Coordinates of C-alpha atoms and ligand atoms in Angstrom, one line a residue:
X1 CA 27.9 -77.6 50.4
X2 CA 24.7 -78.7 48.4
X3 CA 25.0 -77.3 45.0
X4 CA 21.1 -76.9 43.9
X5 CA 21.3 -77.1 40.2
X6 CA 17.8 -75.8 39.5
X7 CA 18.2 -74.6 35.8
X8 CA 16.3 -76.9 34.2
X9 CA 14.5 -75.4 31.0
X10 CA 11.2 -74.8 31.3
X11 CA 10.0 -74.6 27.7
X12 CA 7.6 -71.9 27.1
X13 CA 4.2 -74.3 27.2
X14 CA 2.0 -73.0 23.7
X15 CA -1.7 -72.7 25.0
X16 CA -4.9 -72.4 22.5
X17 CA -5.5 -69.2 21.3
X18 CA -9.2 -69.6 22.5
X19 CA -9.1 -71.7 25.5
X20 CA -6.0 -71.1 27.1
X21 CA -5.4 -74.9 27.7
X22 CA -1.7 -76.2 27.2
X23 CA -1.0 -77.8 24.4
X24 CA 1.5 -80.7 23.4
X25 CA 2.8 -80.9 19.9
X26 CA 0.5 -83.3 18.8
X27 CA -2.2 -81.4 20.4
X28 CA -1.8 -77.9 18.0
X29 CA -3.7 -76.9 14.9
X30 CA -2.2 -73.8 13.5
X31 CA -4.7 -71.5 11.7
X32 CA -2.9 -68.7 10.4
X33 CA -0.5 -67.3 13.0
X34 CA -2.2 -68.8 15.9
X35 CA -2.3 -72.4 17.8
X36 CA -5.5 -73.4 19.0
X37 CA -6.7 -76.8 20.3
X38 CA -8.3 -79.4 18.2
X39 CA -12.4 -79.1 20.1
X40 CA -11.6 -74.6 19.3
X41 CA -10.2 -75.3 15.9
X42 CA -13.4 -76.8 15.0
X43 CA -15.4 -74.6 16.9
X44 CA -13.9 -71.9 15.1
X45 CA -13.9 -73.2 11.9
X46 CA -18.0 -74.0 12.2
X47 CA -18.4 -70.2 13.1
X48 CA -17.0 -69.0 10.4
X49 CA -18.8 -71.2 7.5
X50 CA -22.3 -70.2 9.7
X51 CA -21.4 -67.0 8.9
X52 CA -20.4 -67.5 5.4
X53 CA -23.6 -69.3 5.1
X54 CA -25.6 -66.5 6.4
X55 CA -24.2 -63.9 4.4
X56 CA -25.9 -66.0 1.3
X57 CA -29.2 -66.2 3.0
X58 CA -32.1 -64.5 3.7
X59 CA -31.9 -61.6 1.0
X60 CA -33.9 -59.2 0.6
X61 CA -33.7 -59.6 -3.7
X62 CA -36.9 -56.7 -4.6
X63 CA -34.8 -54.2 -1.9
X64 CA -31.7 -55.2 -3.4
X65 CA -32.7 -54.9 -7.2
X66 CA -33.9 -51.2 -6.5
X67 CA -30.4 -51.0 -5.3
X68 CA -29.3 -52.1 -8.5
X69 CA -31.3 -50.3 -10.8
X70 CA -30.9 -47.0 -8.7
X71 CA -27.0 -47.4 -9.8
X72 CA -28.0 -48.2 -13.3
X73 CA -30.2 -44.9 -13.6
X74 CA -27.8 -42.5 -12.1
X75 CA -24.5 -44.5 -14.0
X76 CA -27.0 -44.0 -17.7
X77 CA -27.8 -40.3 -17.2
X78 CA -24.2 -39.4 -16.1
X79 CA -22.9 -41.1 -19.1
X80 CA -26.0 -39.6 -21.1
X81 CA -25.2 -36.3 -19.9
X82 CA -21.8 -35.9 -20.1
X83 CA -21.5 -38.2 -23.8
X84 CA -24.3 -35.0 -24.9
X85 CA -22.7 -32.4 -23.2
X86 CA -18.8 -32.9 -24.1
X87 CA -20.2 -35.2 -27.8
X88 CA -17.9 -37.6 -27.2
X89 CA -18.5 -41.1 -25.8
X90 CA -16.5 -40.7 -22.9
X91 CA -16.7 -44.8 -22.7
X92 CA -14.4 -45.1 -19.7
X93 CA -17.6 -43.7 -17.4
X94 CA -19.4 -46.3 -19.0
X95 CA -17.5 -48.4 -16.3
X96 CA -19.4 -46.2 -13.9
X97 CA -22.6 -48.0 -14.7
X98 CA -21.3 -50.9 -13.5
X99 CA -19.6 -50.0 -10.1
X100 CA -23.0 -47.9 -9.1
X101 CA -25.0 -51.5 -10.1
X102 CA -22.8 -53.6 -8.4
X103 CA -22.5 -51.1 -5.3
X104 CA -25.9 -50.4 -5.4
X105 CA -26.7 -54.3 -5.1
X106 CA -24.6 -55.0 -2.3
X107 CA -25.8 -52.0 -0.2
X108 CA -28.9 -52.2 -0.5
X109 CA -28.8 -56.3 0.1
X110 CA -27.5 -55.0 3.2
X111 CA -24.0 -56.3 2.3
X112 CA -25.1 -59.7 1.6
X113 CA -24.0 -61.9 -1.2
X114 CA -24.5 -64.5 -3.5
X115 CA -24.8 -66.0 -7.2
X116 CA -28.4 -64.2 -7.2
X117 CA -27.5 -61.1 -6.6
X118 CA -24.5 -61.7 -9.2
X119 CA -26.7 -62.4 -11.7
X120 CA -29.0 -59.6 -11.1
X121 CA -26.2 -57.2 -11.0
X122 CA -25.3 -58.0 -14.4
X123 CA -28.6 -58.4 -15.6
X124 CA -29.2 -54.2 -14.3
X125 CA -25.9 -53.5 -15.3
X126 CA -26.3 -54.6 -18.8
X127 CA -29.6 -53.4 -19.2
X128 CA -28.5 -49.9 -18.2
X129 CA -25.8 -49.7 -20.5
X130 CA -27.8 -50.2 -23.8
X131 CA -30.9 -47.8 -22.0
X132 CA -27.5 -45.5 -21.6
X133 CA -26.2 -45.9 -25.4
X134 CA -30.2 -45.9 -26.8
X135 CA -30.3 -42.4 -24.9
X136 CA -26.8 -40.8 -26.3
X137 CA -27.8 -42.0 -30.2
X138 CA -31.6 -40.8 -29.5
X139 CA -30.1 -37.5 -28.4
X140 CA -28.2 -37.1 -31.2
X141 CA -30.2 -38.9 -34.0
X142 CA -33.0 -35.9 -32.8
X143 CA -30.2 -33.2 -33.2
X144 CA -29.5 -35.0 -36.9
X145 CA -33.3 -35.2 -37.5
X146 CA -33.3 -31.4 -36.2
X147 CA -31.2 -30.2 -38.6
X148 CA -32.8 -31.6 -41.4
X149 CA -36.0 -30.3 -40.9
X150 CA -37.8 -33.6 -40.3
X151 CA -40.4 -34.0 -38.3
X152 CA -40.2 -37.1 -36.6
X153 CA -38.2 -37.7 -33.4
X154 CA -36.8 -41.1 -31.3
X155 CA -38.6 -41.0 -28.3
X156 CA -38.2 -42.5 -24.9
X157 CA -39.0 -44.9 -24.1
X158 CA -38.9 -46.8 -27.1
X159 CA -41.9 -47.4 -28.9
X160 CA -40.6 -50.9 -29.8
X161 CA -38.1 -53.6 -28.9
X162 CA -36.9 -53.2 -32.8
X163 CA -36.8 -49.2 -32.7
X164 CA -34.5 -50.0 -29.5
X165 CA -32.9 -52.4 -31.0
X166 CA -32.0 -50.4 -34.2
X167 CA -30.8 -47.3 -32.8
X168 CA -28.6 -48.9 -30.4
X169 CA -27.1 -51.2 -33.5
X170 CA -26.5 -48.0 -35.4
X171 CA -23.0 -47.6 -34.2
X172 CA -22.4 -50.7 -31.8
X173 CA -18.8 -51.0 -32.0
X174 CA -16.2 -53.0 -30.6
X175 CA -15.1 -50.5 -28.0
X176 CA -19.2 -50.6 -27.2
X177 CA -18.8 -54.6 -26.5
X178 CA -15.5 -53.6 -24.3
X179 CA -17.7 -51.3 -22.0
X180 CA -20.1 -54.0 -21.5
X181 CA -17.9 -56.7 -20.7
X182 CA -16.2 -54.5 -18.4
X183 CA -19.7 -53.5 -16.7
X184 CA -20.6 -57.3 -16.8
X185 CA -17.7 -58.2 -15.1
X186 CA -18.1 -55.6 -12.5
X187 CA -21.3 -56.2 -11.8
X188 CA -20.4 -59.8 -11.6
X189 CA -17.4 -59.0 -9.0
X190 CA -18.7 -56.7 -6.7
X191 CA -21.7 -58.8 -4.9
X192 CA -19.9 -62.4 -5.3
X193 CA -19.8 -64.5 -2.5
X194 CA -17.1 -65.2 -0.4
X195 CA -15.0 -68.1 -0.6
X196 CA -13.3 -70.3 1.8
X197 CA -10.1 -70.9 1.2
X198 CA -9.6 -75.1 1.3
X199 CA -8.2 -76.3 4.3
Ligands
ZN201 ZN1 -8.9 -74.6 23.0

């Protein structure tokens, strides 16, 4: 009467999450929720900067700033039109200009990203916001003008840097500087690079 005691435990071997090799303890590198061996960890790990890396390079910056100034355009004569139409500065579509820019960039960089394409968002953003507030002060300034029975009218585009410069400081207020810093920010936010997180 042999009594075969054949429970022994047989632990539940952990195998790489790549290579299906069984892995000791000392053999695991955890990456998230999965194990993988050392040689697929690193393997892994060189993937993904590569294609960090090549999401940075090899853009298309002409293509991608007609992205940008496409947004700007349509963001400046929506908040043109509907500042003139309802004659209030409906500033909160302001922020419009700079989702359309920074959208605009990124699409039409065919989703790449990087501190040049940051800085050219912002740069379009910017620029369409004071184009937008020269436009909604021109409008009205004419309708002013109008009334008056002067002659003269603003004109776009502006004749000069300083006639641009004038009619947009006519009313720049602080809720003006909000906007902008909003749009900046946007524009800033939307096309940035992504960043490895530190192992
Ligand atoms: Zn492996």
């Amino acid at each position: 009467m042999a009594d075969v005691n054949e429970s022994t435990t047989t632990p539940t071997a952990t195998r790489c999450g790549r290579c299906q090799a069984a892995l000791t303890e000392r053999e695991q590198v955890t990456a998230g929720d999965r194990v993988f061996c050392r040689t697929c960890y690193d393997i892994l790990k060189l993937q993904v900067r590569t294609g960090v890396a090549a999401m940075s390079q090899d853009i298309n910056y002409p293509i991608a700033a007609i992205g940008a100034i496409l947004g700007g355009v349509v963001g400046a004569l929506a908040w043109w039109g509907l500042t003139v139409l309802t004659k209030i500065g409906f500033g909160l579509v302001a922020v419009v200009i700079g989702l359309l820019v920074g959208h605009g960039t990124l699409r039409f960089a065919g989703g790449k990203r990087s501190l040049g394409l940051q800085v050219l968002a912002v740069a379009v953003g910017a620029l369409s916001f004071l184009v937008a507030v020269y436009l909604v002060n021109m409008t009205f300034f004419n309708e002013a003008l109008a009334q008056r029975g002067e002659a003269w009218r603003v004109g776009f585009p502006p004749p000069s840097i300083n006639v641009f410069y004038r009619v947009i400081a006519a009313n720049f207020g602080i809720m003006k500087l909000v906007f902008l810093g909003i749009i900046v920010y946007e524009a800033w936010f939307i096309p940035r690079p992504i960043k490895l997180a530190a192992p």
